[in-house]
Coordinates of C-alpha atoms in Angstrom, one line a residue:
X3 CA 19.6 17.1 11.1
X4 CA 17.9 20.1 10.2
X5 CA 14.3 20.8 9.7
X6 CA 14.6 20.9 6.3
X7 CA 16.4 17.3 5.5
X8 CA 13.4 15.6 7.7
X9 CA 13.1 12.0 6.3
X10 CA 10.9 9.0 7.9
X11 CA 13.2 6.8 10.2
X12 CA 12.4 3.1 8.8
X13 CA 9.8 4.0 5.8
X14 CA 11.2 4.1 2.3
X15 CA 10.9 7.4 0.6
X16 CA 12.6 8.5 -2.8
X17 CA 15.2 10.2 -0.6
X18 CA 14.5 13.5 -3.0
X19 CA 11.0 13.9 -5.2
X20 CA 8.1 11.9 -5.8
X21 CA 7.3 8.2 -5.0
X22 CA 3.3 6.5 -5.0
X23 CA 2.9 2.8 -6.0
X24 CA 5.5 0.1 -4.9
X25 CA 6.4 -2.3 -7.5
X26 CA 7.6 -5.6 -7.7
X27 CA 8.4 -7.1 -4.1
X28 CA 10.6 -9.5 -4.8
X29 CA 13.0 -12.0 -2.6
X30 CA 16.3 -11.8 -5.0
X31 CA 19.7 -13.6 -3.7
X32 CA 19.0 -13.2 -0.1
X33 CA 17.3 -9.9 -0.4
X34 CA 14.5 -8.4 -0.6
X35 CA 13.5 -5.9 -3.1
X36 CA 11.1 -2.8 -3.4
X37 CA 11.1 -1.0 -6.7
X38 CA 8.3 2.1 -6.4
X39 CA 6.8 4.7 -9.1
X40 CA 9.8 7.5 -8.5
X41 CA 10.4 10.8 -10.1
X42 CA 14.0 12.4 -8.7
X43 CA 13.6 15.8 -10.3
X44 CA 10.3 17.2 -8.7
X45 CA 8.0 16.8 -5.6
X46 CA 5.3 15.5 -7.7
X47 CA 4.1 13.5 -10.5
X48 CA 6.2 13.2 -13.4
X49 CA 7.6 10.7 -15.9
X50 CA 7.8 7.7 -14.6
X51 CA 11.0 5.7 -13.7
X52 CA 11.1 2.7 -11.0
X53 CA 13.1 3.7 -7.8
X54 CA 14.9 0.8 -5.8
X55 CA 15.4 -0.7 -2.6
X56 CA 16.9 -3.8 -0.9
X57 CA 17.2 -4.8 2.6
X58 CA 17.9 -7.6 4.1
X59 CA 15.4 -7.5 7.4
X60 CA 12.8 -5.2 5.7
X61 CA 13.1 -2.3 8.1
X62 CA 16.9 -0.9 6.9
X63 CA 16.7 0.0 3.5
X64 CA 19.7 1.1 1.1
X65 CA 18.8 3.2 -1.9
X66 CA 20.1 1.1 -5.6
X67 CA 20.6 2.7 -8.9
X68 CA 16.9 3.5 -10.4
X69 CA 16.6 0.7 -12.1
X70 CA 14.2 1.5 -15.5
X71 CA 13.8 5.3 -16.8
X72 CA 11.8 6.5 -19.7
X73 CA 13.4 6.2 -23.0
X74 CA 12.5 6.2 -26.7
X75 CA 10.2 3.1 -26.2
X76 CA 8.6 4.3 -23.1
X77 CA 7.4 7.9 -21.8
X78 CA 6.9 6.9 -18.6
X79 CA 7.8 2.9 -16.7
X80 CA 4.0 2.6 -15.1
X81 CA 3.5 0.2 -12.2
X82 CA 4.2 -3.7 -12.2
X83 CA 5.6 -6.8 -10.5
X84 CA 9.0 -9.0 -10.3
X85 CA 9.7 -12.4 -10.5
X86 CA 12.6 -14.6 -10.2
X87 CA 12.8 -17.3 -12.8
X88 CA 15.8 -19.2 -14.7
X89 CA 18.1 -17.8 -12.1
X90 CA 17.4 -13.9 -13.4
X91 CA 15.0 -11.4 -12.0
X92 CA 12.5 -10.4 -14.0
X93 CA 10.7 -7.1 -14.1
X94 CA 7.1 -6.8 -16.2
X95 CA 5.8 -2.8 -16.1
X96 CA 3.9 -1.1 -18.0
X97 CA 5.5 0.9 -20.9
X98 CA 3.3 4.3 -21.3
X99 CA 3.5 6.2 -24.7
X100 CA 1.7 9.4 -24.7
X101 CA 1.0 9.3 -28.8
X102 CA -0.6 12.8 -28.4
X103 CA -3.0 12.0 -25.5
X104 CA -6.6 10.6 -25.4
X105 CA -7.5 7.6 -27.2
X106 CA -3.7 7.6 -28.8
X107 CA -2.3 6.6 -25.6
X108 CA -0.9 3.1 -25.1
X109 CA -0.3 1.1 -22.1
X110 CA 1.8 -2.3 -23.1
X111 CA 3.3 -4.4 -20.9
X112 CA 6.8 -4.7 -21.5
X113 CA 9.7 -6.8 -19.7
X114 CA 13.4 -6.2 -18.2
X115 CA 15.5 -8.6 -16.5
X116 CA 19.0 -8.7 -14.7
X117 CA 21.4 -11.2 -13.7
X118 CA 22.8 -9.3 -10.4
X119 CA 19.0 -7.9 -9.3
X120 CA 20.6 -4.3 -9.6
X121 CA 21.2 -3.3 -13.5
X122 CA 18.1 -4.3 -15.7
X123 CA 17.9 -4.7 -19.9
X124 CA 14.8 -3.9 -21.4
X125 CA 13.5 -6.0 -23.9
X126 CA 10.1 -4.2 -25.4
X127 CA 6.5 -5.3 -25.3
X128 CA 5.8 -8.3 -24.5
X129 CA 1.9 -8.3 -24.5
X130 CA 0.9 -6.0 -26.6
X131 CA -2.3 -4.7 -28.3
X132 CA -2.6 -7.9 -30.8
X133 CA -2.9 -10.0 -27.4
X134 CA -5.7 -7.8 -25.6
X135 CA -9.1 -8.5 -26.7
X136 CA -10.5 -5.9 -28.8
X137 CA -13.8 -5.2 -26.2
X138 CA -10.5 -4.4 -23.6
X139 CA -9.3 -0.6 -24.3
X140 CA -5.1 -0.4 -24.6
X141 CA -5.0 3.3 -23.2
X142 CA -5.8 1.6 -19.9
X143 CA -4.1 -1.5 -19.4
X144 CA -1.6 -1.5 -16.9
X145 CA -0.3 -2.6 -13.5
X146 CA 1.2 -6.7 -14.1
X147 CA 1.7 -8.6 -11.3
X148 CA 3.7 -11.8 -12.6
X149 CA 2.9 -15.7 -11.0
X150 CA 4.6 -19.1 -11.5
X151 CA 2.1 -21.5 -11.1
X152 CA 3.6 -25.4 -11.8
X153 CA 5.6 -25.1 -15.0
X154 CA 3.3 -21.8 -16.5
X155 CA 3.8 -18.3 -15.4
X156 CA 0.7 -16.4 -15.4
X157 CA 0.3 -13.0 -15.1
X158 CA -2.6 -10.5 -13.7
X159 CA -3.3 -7.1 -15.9
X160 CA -5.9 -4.0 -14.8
X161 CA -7.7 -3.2 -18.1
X162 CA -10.8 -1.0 -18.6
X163 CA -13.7 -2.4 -21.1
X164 CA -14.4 0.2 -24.1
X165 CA -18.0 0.3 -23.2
X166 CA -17.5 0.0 -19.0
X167 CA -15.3 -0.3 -16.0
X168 CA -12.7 -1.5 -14.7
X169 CA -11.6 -5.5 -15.0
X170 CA -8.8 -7.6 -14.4
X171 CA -7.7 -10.1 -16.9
X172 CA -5.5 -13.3 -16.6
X173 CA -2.9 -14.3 -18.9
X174 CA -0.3 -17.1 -19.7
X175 CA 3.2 -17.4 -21.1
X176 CA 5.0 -20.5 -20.7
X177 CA 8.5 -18.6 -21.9
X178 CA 8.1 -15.4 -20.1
X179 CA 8.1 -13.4 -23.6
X180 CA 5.1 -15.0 -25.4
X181 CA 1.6 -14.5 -23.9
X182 CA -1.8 -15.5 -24.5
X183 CA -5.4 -14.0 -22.9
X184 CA -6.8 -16.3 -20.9
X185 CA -9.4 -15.0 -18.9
X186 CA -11.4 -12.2 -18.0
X187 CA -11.0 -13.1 -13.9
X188 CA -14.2 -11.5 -11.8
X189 CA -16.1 -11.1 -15.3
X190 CA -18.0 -8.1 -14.2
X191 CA -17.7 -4.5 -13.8
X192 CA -15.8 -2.6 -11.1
X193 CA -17.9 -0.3 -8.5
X194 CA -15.4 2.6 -9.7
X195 CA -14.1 3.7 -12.9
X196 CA -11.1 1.8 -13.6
X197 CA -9.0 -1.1 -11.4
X198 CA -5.7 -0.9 -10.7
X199 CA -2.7 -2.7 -9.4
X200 CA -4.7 -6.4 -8.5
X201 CA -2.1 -8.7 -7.1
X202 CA -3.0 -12.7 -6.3
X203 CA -2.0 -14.6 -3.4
X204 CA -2.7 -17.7 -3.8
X205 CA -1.6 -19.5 -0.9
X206 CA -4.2 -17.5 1.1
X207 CA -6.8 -17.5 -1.8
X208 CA -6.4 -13.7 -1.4
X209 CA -7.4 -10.8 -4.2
X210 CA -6.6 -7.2 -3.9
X211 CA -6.7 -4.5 -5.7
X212 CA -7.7 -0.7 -6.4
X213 CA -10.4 1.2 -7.5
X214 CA -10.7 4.6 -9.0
X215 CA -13.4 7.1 -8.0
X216 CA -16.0 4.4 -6.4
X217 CA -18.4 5.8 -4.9
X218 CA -18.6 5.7 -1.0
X219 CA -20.4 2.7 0.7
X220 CA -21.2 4.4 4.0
X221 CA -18.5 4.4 6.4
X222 CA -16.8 1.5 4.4
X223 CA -14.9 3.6 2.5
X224 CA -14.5 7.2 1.5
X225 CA -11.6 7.8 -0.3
X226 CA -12.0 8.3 -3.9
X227 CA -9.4 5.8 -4.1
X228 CA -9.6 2.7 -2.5
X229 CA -7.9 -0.8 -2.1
X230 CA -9.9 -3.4 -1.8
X231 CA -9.4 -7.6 -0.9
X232 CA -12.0 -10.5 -2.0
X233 CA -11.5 -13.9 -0.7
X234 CA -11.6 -17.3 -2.8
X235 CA -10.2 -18.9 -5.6
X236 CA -8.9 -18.7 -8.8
X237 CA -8.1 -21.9 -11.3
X238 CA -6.1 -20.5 -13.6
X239 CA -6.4 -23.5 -15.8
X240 CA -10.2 -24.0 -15.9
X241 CA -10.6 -20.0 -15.6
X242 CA -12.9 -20.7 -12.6
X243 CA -13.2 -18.1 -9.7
X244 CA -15.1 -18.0 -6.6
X245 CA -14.2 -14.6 -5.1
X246 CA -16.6 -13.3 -2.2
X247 CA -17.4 -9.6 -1.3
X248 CA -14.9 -7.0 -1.3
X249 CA -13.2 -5.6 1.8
X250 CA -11.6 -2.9 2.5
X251 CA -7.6 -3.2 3.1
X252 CA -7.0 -0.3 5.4
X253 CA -9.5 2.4 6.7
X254 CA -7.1 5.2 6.7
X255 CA -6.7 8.3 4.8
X256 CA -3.7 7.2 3.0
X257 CA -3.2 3.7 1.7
X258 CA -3.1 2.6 -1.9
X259 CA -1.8 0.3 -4.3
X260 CA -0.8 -2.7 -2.1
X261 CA 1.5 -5.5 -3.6
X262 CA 2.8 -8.8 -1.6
X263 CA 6.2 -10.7 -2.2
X264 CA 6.0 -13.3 -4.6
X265 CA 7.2 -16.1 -2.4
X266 CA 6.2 -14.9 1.2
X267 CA 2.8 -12.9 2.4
X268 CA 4.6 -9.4 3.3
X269 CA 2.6 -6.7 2.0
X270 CA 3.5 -2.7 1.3
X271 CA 1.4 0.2 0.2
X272 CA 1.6 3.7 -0.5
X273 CA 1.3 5.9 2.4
X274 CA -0.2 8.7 0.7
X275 CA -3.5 9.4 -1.8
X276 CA -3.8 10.6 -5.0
X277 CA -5.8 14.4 -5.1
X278 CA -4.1 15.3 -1.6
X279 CA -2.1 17.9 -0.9
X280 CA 1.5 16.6 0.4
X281 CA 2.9 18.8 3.4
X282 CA 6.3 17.1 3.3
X283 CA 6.9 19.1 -0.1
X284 CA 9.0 21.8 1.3
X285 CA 11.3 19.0 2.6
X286 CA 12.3 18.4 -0.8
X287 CA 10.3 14.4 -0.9
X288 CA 6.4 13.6 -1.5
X289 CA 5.5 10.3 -0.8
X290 CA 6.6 7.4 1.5
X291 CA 5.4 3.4 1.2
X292 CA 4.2 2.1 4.3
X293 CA 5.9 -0.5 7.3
X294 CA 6.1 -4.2 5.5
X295 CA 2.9 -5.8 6.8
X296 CA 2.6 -9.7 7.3
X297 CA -0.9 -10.7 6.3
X298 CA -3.1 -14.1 7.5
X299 CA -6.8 -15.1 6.9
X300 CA -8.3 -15.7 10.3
X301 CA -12.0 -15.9 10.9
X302 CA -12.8 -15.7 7.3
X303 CA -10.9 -11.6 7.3
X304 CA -7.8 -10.1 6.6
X305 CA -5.5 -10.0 9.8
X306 CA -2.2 -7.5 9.2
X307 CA 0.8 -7.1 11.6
X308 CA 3.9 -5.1 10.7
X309 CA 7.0 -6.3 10.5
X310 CA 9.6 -4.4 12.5
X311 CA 12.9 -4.9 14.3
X312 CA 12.7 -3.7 17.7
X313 CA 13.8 -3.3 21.5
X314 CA 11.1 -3.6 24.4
X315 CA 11.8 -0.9 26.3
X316 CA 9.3 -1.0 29.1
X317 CA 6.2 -2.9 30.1
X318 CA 3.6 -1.6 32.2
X319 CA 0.3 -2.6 33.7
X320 CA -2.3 0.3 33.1
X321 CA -5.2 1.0 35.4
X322 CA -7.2 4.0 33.9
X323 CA -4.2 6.8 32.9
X324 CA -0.7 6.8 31.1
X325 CA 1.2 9.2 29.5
X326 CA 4.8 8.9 28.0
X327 CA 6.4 11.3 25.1
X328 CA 7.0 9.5 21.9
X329 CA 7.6 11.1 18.1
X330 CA 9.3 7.9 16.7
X331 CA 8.6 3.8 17.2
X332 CA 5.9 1.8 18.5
X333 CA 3.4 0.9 21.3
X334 CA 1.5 -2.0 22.3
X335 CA -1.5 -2.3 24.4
X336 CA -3.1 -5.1 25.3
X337 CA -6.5 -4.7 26.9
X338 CA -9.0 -7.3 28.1
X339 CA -12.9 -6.5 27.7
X340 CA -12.2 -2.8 27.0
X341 CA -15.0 -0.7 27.3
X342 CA -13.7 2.9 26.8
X343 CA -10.2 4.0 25.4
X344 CA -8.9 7.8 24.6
X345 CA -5.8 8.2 23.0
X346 CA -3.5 11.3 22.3
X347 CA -0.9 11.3 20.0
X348 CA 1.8 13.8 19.0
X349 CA 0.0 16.1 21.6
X350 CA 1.4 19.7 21.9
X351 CA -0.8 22.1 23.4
X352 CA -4.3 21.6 21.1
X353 CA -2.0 20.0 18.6
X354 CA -3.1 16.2 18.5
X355 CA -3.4 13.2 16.6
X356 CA -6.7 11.1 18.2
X357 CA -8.3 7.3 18.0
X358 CA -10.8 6.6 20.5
X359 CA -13.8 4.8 20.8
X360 CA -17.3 6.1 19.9
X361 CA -20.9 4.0 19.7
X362 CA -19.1 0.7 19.2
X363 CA -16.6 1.9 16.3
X364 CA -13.1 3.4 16.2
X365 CA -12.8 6.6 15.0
X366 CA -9.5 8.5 14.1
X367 CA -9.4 11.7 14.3
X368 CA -6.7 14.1 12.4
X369 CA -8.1 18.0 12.6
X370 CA -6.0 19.1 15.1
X371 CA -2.6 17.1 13.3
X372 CA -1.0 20.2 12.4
X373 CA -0.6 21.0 8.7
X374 CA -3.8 21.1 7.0
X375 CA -4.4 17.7 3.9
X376 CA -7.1 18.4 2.0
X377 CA -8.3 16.2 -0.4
X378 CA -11.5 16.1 -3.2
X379 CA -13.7 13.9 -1.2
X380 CA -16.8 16.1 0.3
X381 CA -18.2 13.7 2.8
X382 CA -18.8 14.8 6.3
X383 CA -15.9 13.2 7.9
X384 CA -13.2 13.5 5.3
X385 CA -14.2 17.6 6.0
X386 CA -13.8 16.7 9.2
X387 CA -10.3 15.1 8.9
X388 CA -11.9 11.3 10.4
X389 CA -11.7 7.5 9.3
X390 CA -13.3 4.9 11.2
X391 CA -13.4 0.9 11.8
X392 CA -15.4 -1.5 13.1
X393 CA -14.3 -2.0 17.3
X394 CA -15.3 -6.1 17.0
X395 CA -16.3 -6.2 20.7
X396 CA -14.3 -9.3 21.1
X397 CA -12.8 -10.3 24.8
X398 CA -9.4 -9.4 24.0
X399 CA -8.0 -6.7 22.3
X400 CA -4.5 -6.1 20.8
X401 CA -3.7 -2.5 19.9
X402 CA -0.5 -1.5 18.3
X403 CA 0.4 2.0 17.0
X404 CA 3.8 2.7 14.5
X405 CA 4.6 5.9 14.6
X406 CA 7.1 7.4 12.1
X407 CA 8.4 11.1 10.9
X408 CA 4.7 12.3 9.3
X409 CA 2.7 8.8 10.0
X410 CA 0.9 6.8 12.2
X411 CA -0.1 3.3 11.2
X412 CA -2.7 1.7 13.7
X413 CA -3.5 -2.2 14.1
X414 CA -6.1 -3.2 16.1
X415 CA -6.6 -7.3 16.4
X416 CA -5.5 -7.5 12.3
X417 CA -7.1 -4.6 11.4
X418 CA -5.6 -1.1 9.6
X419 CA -5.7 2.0 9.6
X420 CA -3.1 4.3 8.1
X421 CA -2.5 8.1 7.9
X422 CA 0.4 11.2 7.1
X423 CA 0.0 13.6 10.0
X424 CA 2.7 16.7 9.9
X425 CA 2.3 18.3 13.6
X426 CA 5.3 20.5 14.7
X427 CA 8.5 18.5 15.1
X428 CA 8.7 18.9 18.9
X429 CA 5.2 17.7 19.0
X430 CA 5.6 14.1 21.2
X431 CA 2.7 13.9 24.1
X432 CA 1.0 10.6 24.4
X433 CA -2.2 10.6 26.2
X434 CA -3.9 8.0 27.0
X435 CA -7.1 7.3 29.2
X436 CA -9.5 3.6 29.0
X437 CA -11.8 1.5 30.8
X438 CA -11.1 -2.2 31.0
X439 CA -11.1 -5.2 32.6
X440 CA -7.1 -5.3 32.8
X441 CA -4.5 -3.4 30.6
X442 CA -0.7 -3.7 29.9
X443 CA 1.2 -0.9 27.8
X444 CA 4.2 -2.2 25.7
X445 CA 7.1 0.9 24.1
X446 CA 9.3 -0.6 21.3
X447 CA 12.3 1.4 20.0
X448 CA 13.0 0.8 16.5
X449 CA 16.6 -1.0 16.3

């Protein structure tokens, strides 16, 4: 392979141009299904069409026809969700018309559907501007995500009020065509301009979604755009919710507009952020979606473990020093009352990616990556290329880092934190020193 046909191993790209949000995770005849924002014909954003995936083990992926493009009813196929019902699959997106720009444009939610999960038919606007209520503005309103909920489907929308910020609102269909508002769900404003993407599951009582340009909230979060999760309820029939604080999902650079599968708790992002530079450009792709994630509720938080295929390789016990060279797959360490812990990844000379331990936090550390990201945030740390997370301090502590072509994704006891890194390609030292009471260190191949 040479340097300039460099793809991720096991993370879904475009193959060639740009991909951000995925869409529409979707269990479909015995596969699943990833359809993402794509635009073949350039390494950045452009009209939207929706790329496609399947797999049938969520780590090896195979590329399907794109599956909606822009045409005379739509200028661009924004975000959405997919839904299997009456033996089709059903896609809901947002149809974009440009009408000119400013208060001219439209976003509409529209539908598709397909009988063998690979060719779609479109069948126009489904809820349109006579269904949005007039204090909602229709140049944002966008991002579905489709529910069946007894014998109604219900269906989430990000809208913007004319006079405020971002909301999400809740409506109902009982044919899948027709729909009715029902709800304006959290009924107040968001912290940042507009919401995106919100997704529902209900078996955990779990909300997330995005927000644009929120301010910072100390180390919480500081990207300009971040995903967020409440906890609680929603009664889609009594329009009754009971959602707590918001949370962040991941505390890494690059991690966006999160979706689950309808029918199981497996959640993907986008491994990249919006007002970045994107190194991997002069490979000819910009933009990956992250490792499938499964996600619990324990303790009252958000626990996340990826989902991957793999081969233990070795298993060693760890006194105060390893070191092993690794570009591509996954470690696991296992520490009990860890007091100190220094790690080195993709280390060539001062070339390094690094996540250690400082004052009772964990703090990542990408400066010395390789190719510079730059980004619009102006905070301290972003300047300074770090993220951090709360440590938790509790007895036992599970670490596990998935490294990719360009990424590192770190979990540490159901927490996330996700990043692009571009260091040279030879680039494959891992370093790592800790204090604890006993350690074991786990290497995983990718099968």
């Amino acid at each position: 392979m040479s340097d300039l046909n460099l793809r991720p191993k096991f993370h879904i790209t475009g193959e060639k141009g740009w991909i951000n949000d995925p869409n529409g995770l979707v269990k479909f005849k015995g596969k699943y299904h990833v359809f993402f924002q794509y635009y073949s014909h350039n390494v950045y954003w452009g009209p939207m069409h929706w790329g496609h995936a399947a797999s049938s083990d969520l780590l090896h992926w195979e590329h399907l026809p794109v599956a909606l493009s822009p045409d005379e009813q739509d200028d661009g196929c924004f975000s959405g969700t997919a839904i299997e019902w009456n033996g089709k699959l059903w896609l809901m997106y947002t149809s974009f018309k440009e009408n000119g720009g400013g208060d001219n444009i439209r976003q509409l939610q529209a539908l598709a559907s397909s009988e063998d999960g690979v060719n779609f038919t479109k069948h126009g606007i489904v809820i349109g501007e006579k269904d949005l209520p007039s204090e909602y503005s229709p140049c944002d309103f966008r991002d579905p995500k489709i529910f069946l909920e007894d014998d109604t489907l219900y269906c989430l929308v990000a809208a913007r009020k004319l006079d405020g910020k971002g909301r999400i609102l809740l409506f109902s269909s009982k044919d899948i065509f027709n729909w009715k508002f029902e709800c304006d769900v959290l009924n107040y404003d968001s912290g940042g301009i507009m919401i995106e993407c919100p997704d529902l599951i209900r078996g955990l009582g779990l909300l997330t979604y995005c927000e644009q340009f929120q301010p910072a909230q100390g180390n919480k979060h500081l990207n300009i755009h971040s995903t967020f999760y409440r906890l609680g309820n929603l009664d889609c029939k009594t329009h009754k919710s009971n959602f707590g604080e918001s949370e962040i999902i991941d505390y890494g650079f690059d991690f966006y507009a999160a979706q689950t599968f309808g029918d199981e708790p497996v959640m993907i992002g986008w491994l990249n952020m919006w007002d970045r530079n994107i190194p991997s450009e002069k490979y000819g792709f910009a933009g990956m979606l992250t490792v499938p994630r499964k996600v619990e509720i324990k303790n009252g938080e958000l626990w996340q473990t990826p989902v991957i295929s793999s081969q233990c390789l070795y298993k060693k016990a760890v006194q105060d020093k390893f070191t092993d060279n690794i570009k591509i797959g996954f470690i696991k360490i296992n520490a009990k009352n860890l007091k100190d812990f220094n790690l080195y990844l993709r280390k060539k000379g001062n070339m390094f990616t690094r996540f250690y331990l400082n004052e009772g936090e964990w703090v990542f550390d990408r400066s010395h990556s390789g190719e510079e990201i730059k980004g619009k945030e102006t905070d301290a740390d972003s300047l300074a290329g770090v993220r951090r997370m709360p440590f938790g301090n509790s007895v036992e502590t599970e670490i596990i880092i998935v490294m990719d072509e360009f990424s590192v994704e770190l979990f540490v006891n159901g927490k996330a934190l996700s990043a692009t890194i571009y260091p040279d390609i030879d680039a494959d030292g891992l370093e790592l020193e800790l204090e604890a009471d006993k350690c074991s260190v786990q290497r995983f191949d990718i099968l």
